Short mmCIF file of C-alpha atoms in Angstrom, two decimals:
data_model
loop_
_atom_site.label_atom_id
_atom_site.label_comp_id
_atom_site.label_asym_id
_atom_site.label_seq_id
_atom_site.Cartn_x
_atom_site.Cartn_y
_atom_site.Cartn_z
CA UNK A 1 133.22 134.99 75.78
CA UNK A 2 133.98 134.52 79.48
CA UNK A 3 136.30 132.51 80.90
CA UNK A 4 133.65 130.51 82.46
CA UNK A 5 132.03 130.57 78.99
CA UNK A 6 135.54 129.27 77.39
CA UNK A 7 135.70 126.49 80.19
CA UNK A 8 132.20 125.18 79.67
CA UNK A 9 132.64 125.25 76.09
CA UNK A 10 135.46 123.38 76.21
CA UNK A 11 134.36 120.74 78.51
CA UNK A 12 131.39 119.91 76.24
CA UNK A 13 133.63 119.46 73.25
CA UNK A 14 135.71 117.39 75.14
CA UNK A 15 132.73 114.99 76.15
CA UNK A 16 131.51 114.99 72.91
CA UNK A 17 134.77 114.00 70.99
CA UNK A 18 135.22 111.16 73.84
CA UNK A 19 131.36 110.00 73.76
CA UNK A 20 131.88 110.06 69.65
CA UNK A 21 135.39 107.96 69.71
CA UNK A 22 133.01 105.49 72.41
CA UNK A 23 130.13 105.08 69.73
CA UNK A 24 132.60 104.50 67.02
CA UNK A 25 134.08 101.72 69.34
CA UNK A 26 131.60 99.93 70.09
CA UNK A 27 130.17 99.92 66.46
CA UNK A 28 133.29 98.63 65.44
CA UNK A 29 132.95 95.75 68.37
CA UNK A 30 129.61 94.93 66.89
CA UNK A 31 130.89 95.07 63.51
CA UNK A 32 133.55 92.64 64.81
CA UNK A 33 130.57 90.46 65.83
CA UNK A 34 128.46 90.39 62.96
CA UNK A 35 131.52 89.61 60.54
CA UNK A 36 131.73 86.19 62.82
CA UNK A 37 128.09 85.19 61.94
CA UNK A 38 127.70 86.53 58.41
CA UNK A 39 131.21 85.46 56.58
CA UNK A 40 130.29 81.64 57.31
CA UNK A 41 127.76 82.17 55.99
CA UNK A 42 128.13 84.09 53.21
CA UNK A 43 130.46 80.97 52.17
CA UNK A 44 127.56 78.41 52.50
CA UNK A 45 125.34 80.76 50.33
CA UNK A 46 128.34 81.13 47.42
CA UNK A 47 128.19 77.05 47.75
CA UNK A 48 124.99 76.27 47.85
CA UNK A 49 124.54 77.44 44.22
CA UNK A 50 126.30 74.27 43.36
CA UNK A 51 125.91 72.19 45.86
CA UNK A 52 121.62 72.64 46.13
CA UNK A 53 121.20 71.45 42.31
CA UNK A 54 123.86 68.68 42.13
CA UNK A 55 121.72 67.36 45.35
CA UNK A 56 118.57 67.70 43.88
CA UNK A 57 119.49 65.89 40.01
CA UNK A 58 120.35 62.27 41.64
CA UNK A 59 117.59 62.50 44.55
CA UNK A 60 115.11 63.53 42.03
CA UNK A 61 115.48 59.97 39.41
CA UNK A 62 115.64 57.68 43.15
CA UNK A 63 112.40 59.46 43.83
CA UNK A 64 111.11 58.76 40.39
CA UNK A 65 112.39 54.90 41.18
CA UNK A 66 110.79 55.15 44.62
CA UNK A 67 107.09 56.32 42.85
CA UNK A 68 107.61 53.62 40.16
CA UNK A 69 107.88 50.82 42.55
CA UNK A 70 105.16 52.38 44.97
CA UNK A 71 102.32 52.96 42.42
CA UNK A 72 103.47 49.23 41.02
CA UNK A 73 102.71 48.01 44.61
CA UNK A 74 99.43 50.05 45.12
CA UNK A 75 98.25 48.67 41.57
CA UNK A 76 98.61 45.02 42.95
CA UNK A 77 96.53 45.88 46.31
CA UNK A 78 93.63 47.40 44.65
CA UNK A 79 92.96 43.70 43.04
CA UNK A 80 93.17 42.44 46.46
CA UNK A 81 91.36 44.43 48.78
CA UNK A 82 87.40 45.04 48.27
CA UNK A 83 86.50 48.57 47.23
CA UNK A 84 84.87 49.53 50.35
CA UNK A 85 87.65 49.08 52.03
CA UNK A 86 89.88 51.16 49.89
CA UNK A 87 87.70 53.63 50.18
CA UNK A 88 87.82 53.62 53.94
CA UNK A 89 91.52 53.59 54.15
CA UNK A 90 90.89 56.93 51.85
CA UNK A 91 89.01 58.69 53.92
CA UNK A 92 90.39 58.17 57.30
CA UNK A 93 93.98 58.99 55.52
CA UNK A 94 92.82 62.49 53.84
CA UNK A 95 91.37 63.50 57.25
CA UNK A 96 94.70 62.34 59.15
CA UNK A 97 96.80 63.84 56.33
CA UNK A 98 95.09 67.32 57.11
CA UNK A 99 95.97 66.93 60.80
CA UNK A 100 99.32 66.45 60.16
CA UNK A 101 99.92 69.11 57.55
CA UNK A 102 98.08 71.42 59.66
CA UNK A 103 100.11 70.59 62.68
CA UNK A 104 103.56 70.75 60.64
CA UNK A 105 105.55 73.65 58.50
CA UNK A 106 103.91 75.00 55.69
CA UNK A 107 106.06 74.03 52.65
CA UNK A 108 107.93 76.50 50.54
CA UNK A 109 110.10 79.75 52.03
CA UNK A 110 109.19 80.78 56.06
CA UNK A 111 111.78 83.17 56.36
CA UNK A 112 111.22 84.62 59.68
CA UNK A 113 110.18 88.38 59.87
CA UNK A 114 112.94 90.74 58.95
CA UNK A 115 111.91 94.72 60.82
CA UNK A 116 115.68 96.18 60.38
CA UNK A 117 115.17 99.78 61.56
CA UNK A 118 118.37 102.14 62.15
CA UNK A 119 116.81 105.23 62.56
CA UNK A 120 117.73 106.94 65.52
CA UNK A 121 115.49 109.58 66.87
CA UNK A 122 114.86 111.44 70.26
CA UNK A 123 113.96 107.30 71.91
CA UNK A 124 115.36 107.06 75.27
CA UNK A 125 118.24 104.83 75.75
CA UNK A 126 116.00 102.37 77.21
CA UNK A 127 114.14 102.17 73.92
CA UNK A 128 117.13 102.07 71.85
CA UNK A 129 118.11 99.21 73.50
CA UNK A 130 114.79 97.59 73.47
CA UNK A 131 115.25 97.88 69.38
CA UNK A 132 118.73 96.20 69.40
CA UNK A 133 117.73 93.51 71.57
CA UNK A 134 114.50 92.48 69.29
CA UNK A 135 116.38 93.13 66.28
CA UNK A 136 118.81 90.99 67.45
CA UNK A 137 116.29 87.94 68.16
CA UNK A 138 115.27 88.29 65.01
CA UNK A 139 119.24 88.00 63.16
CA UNK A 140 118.99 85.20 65.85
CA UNK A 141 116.07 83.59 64.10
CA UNK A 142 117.05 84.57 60.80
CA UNK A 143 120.42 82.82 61.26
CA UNK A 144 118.58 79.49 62.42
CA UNK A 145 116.19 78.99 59.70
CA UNK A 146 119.23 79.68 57.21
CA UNK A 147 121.21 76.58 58.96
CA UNK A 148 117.80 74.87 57.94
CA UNK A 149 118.40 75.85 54.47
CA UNK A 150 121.78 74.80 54.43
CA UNK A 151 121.51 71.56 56.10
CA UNK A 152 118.40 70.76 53.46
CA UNK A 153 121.13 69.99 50.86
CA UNK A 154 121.56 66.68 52.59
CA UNK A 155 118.82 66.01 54.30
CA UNK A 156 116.23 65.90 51.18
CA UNK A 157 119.08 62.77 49.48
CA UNK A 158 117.99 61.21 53.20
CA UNK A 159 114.36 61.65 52.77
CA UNK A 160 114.94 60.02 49.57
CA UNK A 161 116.90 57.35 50.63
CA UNK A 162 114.14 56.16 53.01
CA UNK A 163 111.39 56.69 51.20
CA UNK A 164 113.11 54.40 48.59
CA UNK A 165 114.01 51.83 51.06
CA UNK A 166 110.43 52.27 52.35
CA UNK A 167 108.91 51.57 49.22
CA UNK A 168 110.99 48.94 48.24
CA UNK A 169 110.29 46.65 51.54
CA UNK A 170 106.75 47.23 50.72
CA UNK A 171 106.89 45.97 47.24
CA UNK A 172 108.96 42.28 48.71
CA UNK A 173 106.70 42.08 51.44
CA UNK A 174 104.00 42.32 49.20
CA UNK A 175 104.99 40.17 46.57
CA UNK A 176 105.61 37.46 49.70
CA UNK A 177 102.21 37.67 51.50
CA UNK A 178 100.37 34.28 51.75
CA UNK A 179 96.73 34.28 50.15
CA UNK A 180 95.24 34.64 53.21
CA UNK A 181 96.95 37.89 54.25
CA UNK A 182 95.53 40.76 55.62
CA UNK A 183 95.97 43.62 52.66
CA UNK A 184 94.57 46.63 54.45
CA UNK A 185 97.79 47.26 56.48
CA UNK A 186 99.89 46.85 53.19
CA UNK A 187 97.26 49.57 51.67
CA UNK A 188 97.71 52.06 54.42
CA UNK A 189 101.43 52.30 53.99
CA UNK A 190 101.37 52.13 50.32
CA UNK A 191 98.96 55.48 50.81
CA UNK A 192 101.12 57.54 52.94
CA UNK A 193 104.32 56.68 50.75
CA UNK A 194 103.17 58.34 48.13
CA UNK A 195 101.74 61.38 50.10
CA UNK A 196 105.62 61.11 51.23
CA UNK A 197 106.41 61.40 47.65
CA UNK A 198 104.92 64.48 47.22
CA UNK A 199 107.08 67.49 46.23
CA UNK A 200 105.83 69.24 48.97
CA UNK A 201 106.95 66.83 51.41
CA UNK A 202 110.21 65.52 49.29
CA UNK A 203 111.72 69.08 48.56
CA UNK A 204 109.86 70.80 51.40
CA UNK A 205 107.92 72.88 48.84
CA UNK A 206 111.01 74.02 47.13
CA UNK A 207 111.88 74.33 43.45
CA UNK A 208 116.18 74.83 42.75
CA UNK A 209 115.00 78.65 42.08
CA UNK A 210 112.83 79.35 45.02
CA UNK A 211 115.00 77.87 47.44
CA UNK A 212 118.39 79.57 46.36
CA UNK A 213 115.89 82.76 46.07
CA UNK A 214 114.66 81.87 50.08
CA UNK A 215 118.17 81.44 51.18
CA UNK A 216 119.52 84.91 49.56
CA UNK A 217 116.37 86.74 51.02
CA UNK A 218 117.47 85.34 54.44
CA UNK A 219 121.09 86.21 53.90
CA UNK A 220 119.73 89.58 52.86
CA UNK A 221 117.60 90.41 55.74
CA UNK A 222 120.49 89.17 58.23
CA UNK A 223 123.12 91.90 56.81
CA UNK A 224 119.85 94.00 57.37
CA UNK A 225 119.47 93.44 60.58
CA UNK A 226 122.98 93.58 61.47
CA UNK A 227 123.55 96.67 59.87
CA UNK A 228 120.94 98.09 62.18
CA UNK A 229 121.77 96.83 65.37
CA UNK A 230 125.29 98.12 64.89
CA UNK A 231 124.06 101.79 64.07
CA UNK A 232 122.29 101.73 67.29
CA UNK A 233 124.93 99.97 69.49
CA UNK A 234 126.85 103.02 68.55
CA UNK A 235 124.22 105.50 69.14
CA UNK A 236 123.43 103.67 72.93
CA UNK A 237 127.17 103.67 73.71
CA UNK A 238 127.52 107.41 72.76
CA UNK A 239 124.43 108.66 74.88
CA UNK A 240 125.63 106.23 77.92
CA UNK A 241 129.30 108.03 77.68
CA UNK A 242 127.21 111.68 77.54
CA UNK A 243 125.21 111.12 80.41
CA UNK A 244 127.65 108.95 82.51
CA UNK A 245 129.82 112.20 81.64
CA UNK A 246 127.75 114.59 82.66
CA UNK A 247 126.66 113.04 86.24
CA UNK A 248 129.88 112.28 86.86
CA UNK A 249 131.02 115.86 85.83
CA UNK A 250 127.81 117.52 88.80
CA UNK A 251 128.89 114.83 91.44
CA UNK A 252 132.81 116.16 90.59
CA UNK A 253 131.20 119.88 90.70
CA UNK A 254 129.21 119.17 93.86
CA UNK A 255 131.94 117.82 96.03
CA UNK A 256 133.70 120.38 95.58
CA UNK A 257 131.67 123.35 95.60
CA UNK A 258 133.21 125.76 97.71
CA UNK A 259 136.67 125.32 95.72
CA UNK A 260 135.03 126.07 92.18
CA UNK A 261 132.74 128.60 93.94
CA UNK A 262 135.88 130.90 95.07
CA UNK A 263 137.48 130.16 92.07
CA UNK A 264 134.90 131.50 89.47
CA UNK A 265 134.68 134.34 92.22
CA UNK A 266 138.33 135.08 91.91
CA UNK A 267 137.99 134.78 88.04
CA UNK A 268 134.85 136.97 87.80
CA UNK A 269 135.30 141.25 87.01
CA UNK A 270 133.53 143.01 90.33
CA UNK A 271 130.24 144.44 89.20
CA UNK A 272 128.05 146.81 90.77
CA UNK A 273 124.91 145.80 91.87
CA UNK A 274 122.71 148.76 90.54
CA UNK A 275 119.49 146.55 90.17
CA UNK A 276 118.39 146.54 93.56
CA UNK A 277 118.36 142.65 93.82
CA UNK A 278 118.96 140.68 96.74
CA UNK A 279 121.55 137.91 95.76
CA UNK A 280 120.85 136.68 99.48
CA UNK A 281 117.20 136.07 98.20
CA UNK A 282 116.91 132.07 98.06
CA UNK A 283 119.13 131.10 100.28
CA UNK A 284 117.68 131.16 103.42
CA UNK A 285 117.80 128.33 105.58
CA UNK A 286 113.67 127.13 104.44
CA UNK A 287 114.32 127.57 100.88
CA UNK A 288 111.51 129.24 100.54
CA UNK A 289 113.15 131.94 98.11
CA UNK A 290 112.89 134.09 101.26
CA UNK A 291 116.07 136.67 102.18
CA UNK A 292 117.67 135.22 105.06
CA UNK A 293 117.45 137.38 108.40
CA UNK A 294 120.15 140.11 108.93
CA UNK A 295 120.59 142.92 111.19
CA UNK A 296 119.62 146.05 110.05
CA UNK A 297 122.39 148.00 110.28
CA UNK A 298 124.30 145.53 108.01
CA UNK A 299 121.38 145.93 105.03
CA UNK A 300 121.67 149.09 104.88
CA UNK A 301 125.72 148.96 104.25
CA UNK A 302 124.89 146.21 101.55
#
């Protein structure tokens, strides 16, 4: 090996233990960043073993109170309104009823999508970083709908609560309506409380099981998605350092050309030229890989 050989070699090594140390850096500074997000809430998913079942046993005998006290009510406006009527009331609810469930959530789990990917191939960097930025949009998303999780472990007692209330003001002003009252109204809320008592509408869809089972799939496909976007910060931050390397080692190289040019000439064994070739050849003033001009005389001593 050359000394120019020995010199190259060793350059490259160098850039490729810095550009190595620089991915591991930055994966730890995304590690760092993840650990912020995730440990919260890896708490809230240890709790809400606990906490989603003790919420769900009281709200679920107030509910049971609330239906009582509704179907009671609904069982003393059928003998008051005609038939027809109810009937009406029926009909225009179960189309309005399929506007609104249409327009709203489906019940149950909607855990966002989860496309973790941390294979690294020959992508350029602008693709890499295209991956980290959707993946992380979707951690983002991931993260929000598990706050919704969480935060259901309170706000399904409040849905009771008001439903409850609901159907108790009903059932007084009800029971305190002069003869000559108008029923229908009375009817029409009676109707939608107990679509509201639904246990697609009062637990959001969810049985104990399939909502601790929805919030550990989230959780899972978080870490996932972390995980991922951490193996490729790494990988973007080492090919930025090798190519930021690189062009800053040919602008370093180019400014000083002459200097590096006479010293690999000083550093390189004289050989005899026994091939014939031109080493002018190129480097005339067109570029044109044309000899430049030369007297004679002064060829034929080359």
């Amino acid at each position: 090996m050359t000394t120019e050989q020995g010199q190259k070699a060793a350059d490259a090594g160098r850039i490729e233990y810095r550009c190595e140390l620089r991915g591991r850096t930055r994966r730890t500074e995304v590690e760092a960043e993840a650990d912020g997000i995730l440990t919260p809430r890896d708490t809230q998913q240890i709790e809400a073993v606990d906490a989603y079942p003790a919420a769900r046993e009281p709200a679920a005998k107030v509910a049971k109170e609330a239906w009582t006290v509704n179907e009671a009510t609904l069982k003393d406006l059928r003998c008051g309104i005609d038939r027809d009527l109810q009937r009406k009331v029926r009909r225009v609810w179960k189309a309005l009823r399929k506007e609104i469930e249409k327009a709203s959530p489906p019940p149950g789990c909607q855990r966002p999508p989860c496309n973790a990917d941390e294979s690294i191939g020959d992508e350029t960097l602008a693709a890499l970083a295209g991956r980290v930025a959707w993946m992380r949009y979707e951690a983002t998303a991931l993260d929000t709908y598990f706050e919704t999780l969480v935060d259901e472990q309170t706000a399904l007692t409040e849905r009771v609560t008001a439903v409850k209330s609901d159907a108790d003001a009903l059932a007084d002003e009800v029971k305190n309506a002069t003869p000559d009252a108008d029923l229908v109204p009375f009817y029409a809320r009676a109707r939608v409380l107990r679509w509201r008592l639904q246990p697609e509408q009062l637990w959001r869809g969810f049985t104990v099981t399939s909502y601790l089972d929805c919030l550990d799939g989230t959780m899972d496909c978080m870490r996932r998605e972390w995980r991922a976007v951490t193996v490729l910060s790494g990988a973007i931050a080492e090919r930025e350092c090798v190519a930021t390397s690189r062009t800053e080692k040919a602008a370093k190289l180019q400014a000083g050309a002459v200097d590096e040019l006479l010293k690999r000439y000083l550093a390189t064994p004289a050989v005899q030229n026994t091939t014939g070739d031109d080493p002018q050849v190129g480097e005339g003033p067109a570029g044109d890989g044309q000899a430049a001009a030369r007297p004679a005389d002064d060829a034929n001593r080359l």
